[in-house]
Amino acid sequence: MLTIHRVREVRLAEGAEPGAEAADAVLVAGDRVAAIGPYERLRAEHGEGARVREWDGVLAPGRYEPDAAAFLEAAYHPDPREADELGTEPVTGDALAALAMTDVRWGGSARR
């Protein structure tokens, strides 16, 4: 499936040659980046079969972080709906150990 991700800006990897046009969209085919460029051009060339996702943000190259899982599991970032009970700061140490953590809770924490 083709997906066009439209954003405010696409940042290229350091040392990459920028195209002639400012990029504000990325075309993804399955699990691969197929094209980067202006949204209007990508939509015209691939729009018939592509879904469109619009994000208010900037897309940048991914980074490899070998300790990411340990980093993400060292603290729980409460959902705003939990602020009355847990506050708004990350929960760590004994307080984290006392929480009933589920995969859903960990996933929400990682996204926040």
PDB file of C-alpha atoms in Angstrom:
ATOM      1  CA  MET A   1       0.000   0.000   0.000  1.00  0.00           C
ATOM      2  CA  LEU A   2       1.198   3.505  -0.816  1.00  0.00           C
ATOM      3  CA  THR A   3       0.987   6.242   1.797  1.00  0.00           C
ATOM      4  CA  ILE A   4       1.842   9.912   1.350  1.00  0.00           C
ATOM      5  CA  HIS A   5       2.877  11.557   4.609  1.00  0.00           C
ATOM      6  CA  ARG A   6       2.401  15.326   4.354  1.00  0.00           C
ATOM      7  CA  VAL A   7       4.261  17.455   6.912  1.00  0.00           C
ATOM      8  CA  ARG A   8       5.493  21.010   7.451  1.00  0.00           C
ATOM      9  CA  GLU A   9       9.028  20.066   6.396  1.00  0.00           C
ATOM     10  CA  VAL A  10      11.154  17.060   5.478  1.00  0.00           C
ATOM     11  CA  ARG A  11      14.742  17.220   6.736  1.00  0.00           C
ATOM     12  CA  LEU A  12      17.259  15.193   4.779  1.00  0.00           C
ATOM     13  CA  ALA A  13      20.196  13.296   6.218  1.00  0.00           C
ATOM     14  CA  GLU A  14      23.352  15.286   6.805  1.00  0.00           C
ATOM     15  CA  GLY A  15      25.288  15.518   3.556  1.00  0.00           C
ATOM     16  CA  ALA A  16      22.294  14.608   1.367  1.00  0.00           C
ATOM     17  CA  GLU A  17      21.794  16.722  -1.730  1.00  0.00           C
ATOM     18  CA  PRO A  18      18.553  18.718  -1.512  1.00  0.00           C
ATOM     19  CA  GLY A  19      16.287  18.528  -4.522  1.00  0.00           C
ATOM     20  CA  ALA A  20      15.329  21.520  -6.630  1.00  0.00           C
ATOM     21  CA  GLU A  21      11.955  21.668  -4.859  1.00  0.00           C
ATOM     22  CA  ALA A  22      11.259  22.064  -1.155  1.00  0.00           C
ATOM     23  CA  ALA A  23      10.064  18.774   0.320  1.00  0.00           C
ATOM     24  CA  ASP A  24       6.951  18.592   2.452  1.00  0.00           C
ATOM     25  CA  ALA A  25       5.913  14.988   1.758  1.00  0.00           C
ATOM     26  CA  VAL A  26       7.235  11.439   1.817  1.00  0.00           C
ATOM     27  CA  LEU A  27       5.800   8.580  -0.251  1.00  0.00           C
ATOM     28  CA  VAL A  28       6.041   5.223   1.525  1.00  0.00           C
ATOM     29  CA  ALA A  29       5.536   1.902  -0.266  1.00  0.00           C
ATOM     30  CA  GLY A  30       5.151  -0.864   2.291  1.00  0.00           C
ATOM     31  CA  ASP A  31       8.122  -0.497   4.626  1.00  0.00           C
ATOM     32  CA  ARG A  32      10.295   1.617   2.299  1.00  0.00           C
ATOM     33  CA  VAL A  33      10.562   5.302   1.433  1.00  0.00           C
ATOM     34  CA  ALA A  34       9.756   5.502  -2.278  1.00  0.00           C
ATOM     35  CA  ALA A  35      10.001   9.265  -2.878  1.00  0.00           C
ATOM     36  CA  ILE A  36      10.522  12.574  -1.118  1.00  0.00           C
ATOM     37  CA  GLY A  37       9.295  15.858  -2.562  1.00  0.00           C
ATOM     38  CA  PRO A  38       6.554  18.436  -2.745  1.00  0.00           C
ATOM     39  CA  TYR A  39       3.156  17.120  -1.689  1.00  0.00           C
ATOM     40  CA  GLU A  40       1.406  18.403  -4.824  1.00  0.00           C
ATOM     41  CA  ARG A  41       3.820  16.515  -7.120  1.00  0.00           C
ATOM     42  CA  LEU A  42       3.675  13.260  -5.145  1.00  0.00           C
ATOM     43  CA  ARG A  43      -0.115  13.479  -4.977  1.00  0.00           C
ATOM     44  CA  ALA A  44      -0.365  14.066  -8.739  1.00  0.00           C
ATOM     45  CA  GLU A  45       1.993  11.183  -9.545  1.00  0.00           C
ATOM     46  CA  HIS A  46       0.783   8.618  -6.991  1.00  0.00           C
ATOM     47  CA  GLY A  47      -2.474   9.942  -5.544  1.00  0.00           C
ATOM     48  CA  GLU A  48      -4.908   7.540  -7.172  1.00  0.00           C
ATOM     49  CA  GLY A  49      -3.804   4.542  -5.137  1.00  0.00           C
ATOM     50  CA  ALA A  50      -2.240   6.282  -2.156  1.00  0.00           C
ATOM     51  CA  ARG A  51      -3.764   7.153   1.176  1.00  0.00           C
ATOM     52  CA  VAL A  52      -2.756  10.497   2.653  1.00  0.00           C
ATOM     53  CA  ARG A  53      -1.724  11.156   6.249  1.00  0.00           C
ATOM     54  CA  GLU A  54      -1.196  14.740   7.352  1.00  0.00           C
ATOM     55  CA  TRP A  55       1.044  15.489  10.344  1.00  0.00           C
ATOM     56  CA  ASP A  56       1.751  18.790  12.048  1.00  0.00           C
ATOM     57  CA  GLY A  57       5.463  18.259  12.396  1.00  0.00           C
ATOM     58  CA  VAL A  58       8.809  17.656  10.747  1.00  0.00           C
ATOM     59  CA  LEU A  59      10.053  14.342   9.344  1.00  0.00           C
ATOM     60  CA  ALA A  60      13.743  13.646   9.835  1.00  0.00           C
ATOM     61  CA  PRO A  61      15.997  10.632   9.320  1.00  0.00           C
ATOM     62  CA  GLY A  62      15.635   7.913  11.947  1.00  0.00           C
ATOM     63  CA  ARG A  63      18.321   7.196  14.462  1.00  0.00           C
ATOM     64  CA  TYR A  64      19.586   3.910  15.824  1.00  0.00           C
ATOM     65  CA  GLU A  65      19.612   3.827  19.618  1.00  0.00           C
ATOM     66  CA  PRO A  66      20.716   0.445  20.997  1.00  0.00           C
ATOM     67  CA  ASP A  67      19.616   1.330  24.543  1.00  0.00           C
ATOM     68  CA  ALA A  68      16.190   2.671  23.551  1.00  0.00           C
ATOM     69  CA  ALA A  69      14.170  -0.068  25.269  1.00  0.00           C
ATOM     70  CA  ALA A  70      15.975   0.402  28.593  1.00  0.00           C
ATOM     71  CA  PHE A  71      15.620   4.170  28.303  1.00  0.00           C
ATOM     72  CA  LEU A  72      11.889   3.966  27.586  1.00  0.00           C
ATOM     73  CA  GLU A  73      11.292   1.488  30.420  1.00  0.00           C
ATOM     74  CA  ALA A  74      13.174   3.561  33.023  1.00  0.00           C
ATOM     75  CA  ALA A  75      10.278   5.999  33.371  1.00  0.00           C
ATOM     76  CA  TYR A  76       6.543   6.090  32.808  1.00  0.00           C
ATOM     77  CA  HIS A  77       5.172   9.274  31.274  1.00  0.00           C
ATOM     78  CA  PRO A  78       1.614   9.579  32.603  1.00  0.00           C
ATOM     79  CA  ASP A  79      -1.350  10.153  30.364  1.00  0.00           C
ATOM     80  CA  PRO A  80      -2.833  13.630  31.002  1.00  0.00           C
ATOM     81  CA  ARG A  81      -5.971  11.853  32.244  1.00  0.00           C
ATOM     82  CA  GLU A  82      -3.847  10.361  35.041  1.00  0.00           C
ATOM     83  CA  ALA A  83      -2.520  13.724  36.238  1.00  0.00           C
ATOM     84  CA  ASP A  84      -4.744  13.802  39.337  1.00  0.00           C
ATOM     85  CA  GLU A  85      -3.408  10.430  40.464  1.00  0.00           C
ATOM     86  CA  LEU A  86       0.181  10.402  39.142  1.00  0.00           C
ATOM     87  CA  GLY A  87       1.031  14.032  38.403  1.00  0.00           C
ATOM     88  CA  THR A  88       2.493  15.254  35.137  1.00  0.00           C
ATOM     89  CA  GLU A  89       6.187  14.385  35.611  1.00  0.00           C
ATOM     90  CA  PRO A  90       7.710  11.018  34.647  1.00  0.00           C
ATOM     91  CA  VAL A  91       7.264   8.256  37.245  1.00  0.00           C
ATOM     92  CA  THR A  92      10.497   6.394  38.134  1.00  0.00           C
ATOM     93  CA  GLY A  93      12.056   4.162  40.791  1.00  0.00           C
ATOM     94  CA  ASP A  94       9.846   2.682  43.511  1.00  0.00           C
ATOM     95  CA  ALA A  95       6.796   4.597  42.295  1.00  0.00           C
ATOM     96  CA  LEU A  96       7.190   3.023  38.846  1.00  0.00           C
ATOM     97  CA  ALA A  97       7.678  -0.445  40.360  1.00  0.00           C
ATOM     98  CA  ALA A  98       4.400  -0.026  42.268  1.00  0.00           C
ATOM     99  CA  LEU A  99       2.373   0.741  39.116  1.00  0.00           C
ATOM    100  CA  ALA A 100       0.446  -1.992  37.322  1.00  0.00           C
ATOM    101  CA  MET A 101       2.081  -1.626  33.918  1.00  0.00           C
ATOM    102  CA  THR A 102       0.488  -3.117  30.804  1.00  0.00           C
ATOM    103  CA  ASP A 103       1.636  -3.119  27.181  1.00  0.00           C
ATOM    104  CA  VAL A 104      -0.986  -0.443  26.457  1.00  0.00           C
ATOM    105  CA  ARG A 105       0.363   1.767  29.235  1.00  0.00           C
ATOM    106  CA  TRP A 106       3.985   1.307  28.084  1.00  0.00           C
ATOM    107  CA  GLY A 107       3.014   2.069  24.493  1.00  0.00           C
ATOM    108  CA  GLY A 108       1.257   5.284  25.478  1.00  0.00           C
ATOM    109  CA  SER A 109       4.215   6.314  27.613  1.00  0.00           C
ATOM    110  CA  ALA A 110       6.658   5.748  24.738  1.00  0.00           C
ATOM    111  CA  ARG A 111       4.557   7.889  22.379  1.00  0.00           C
ATOM    112  CA  ARG A 112       4.356  10.713  24.921  1.00  0.00           C
TER     113      ARG A 112
END
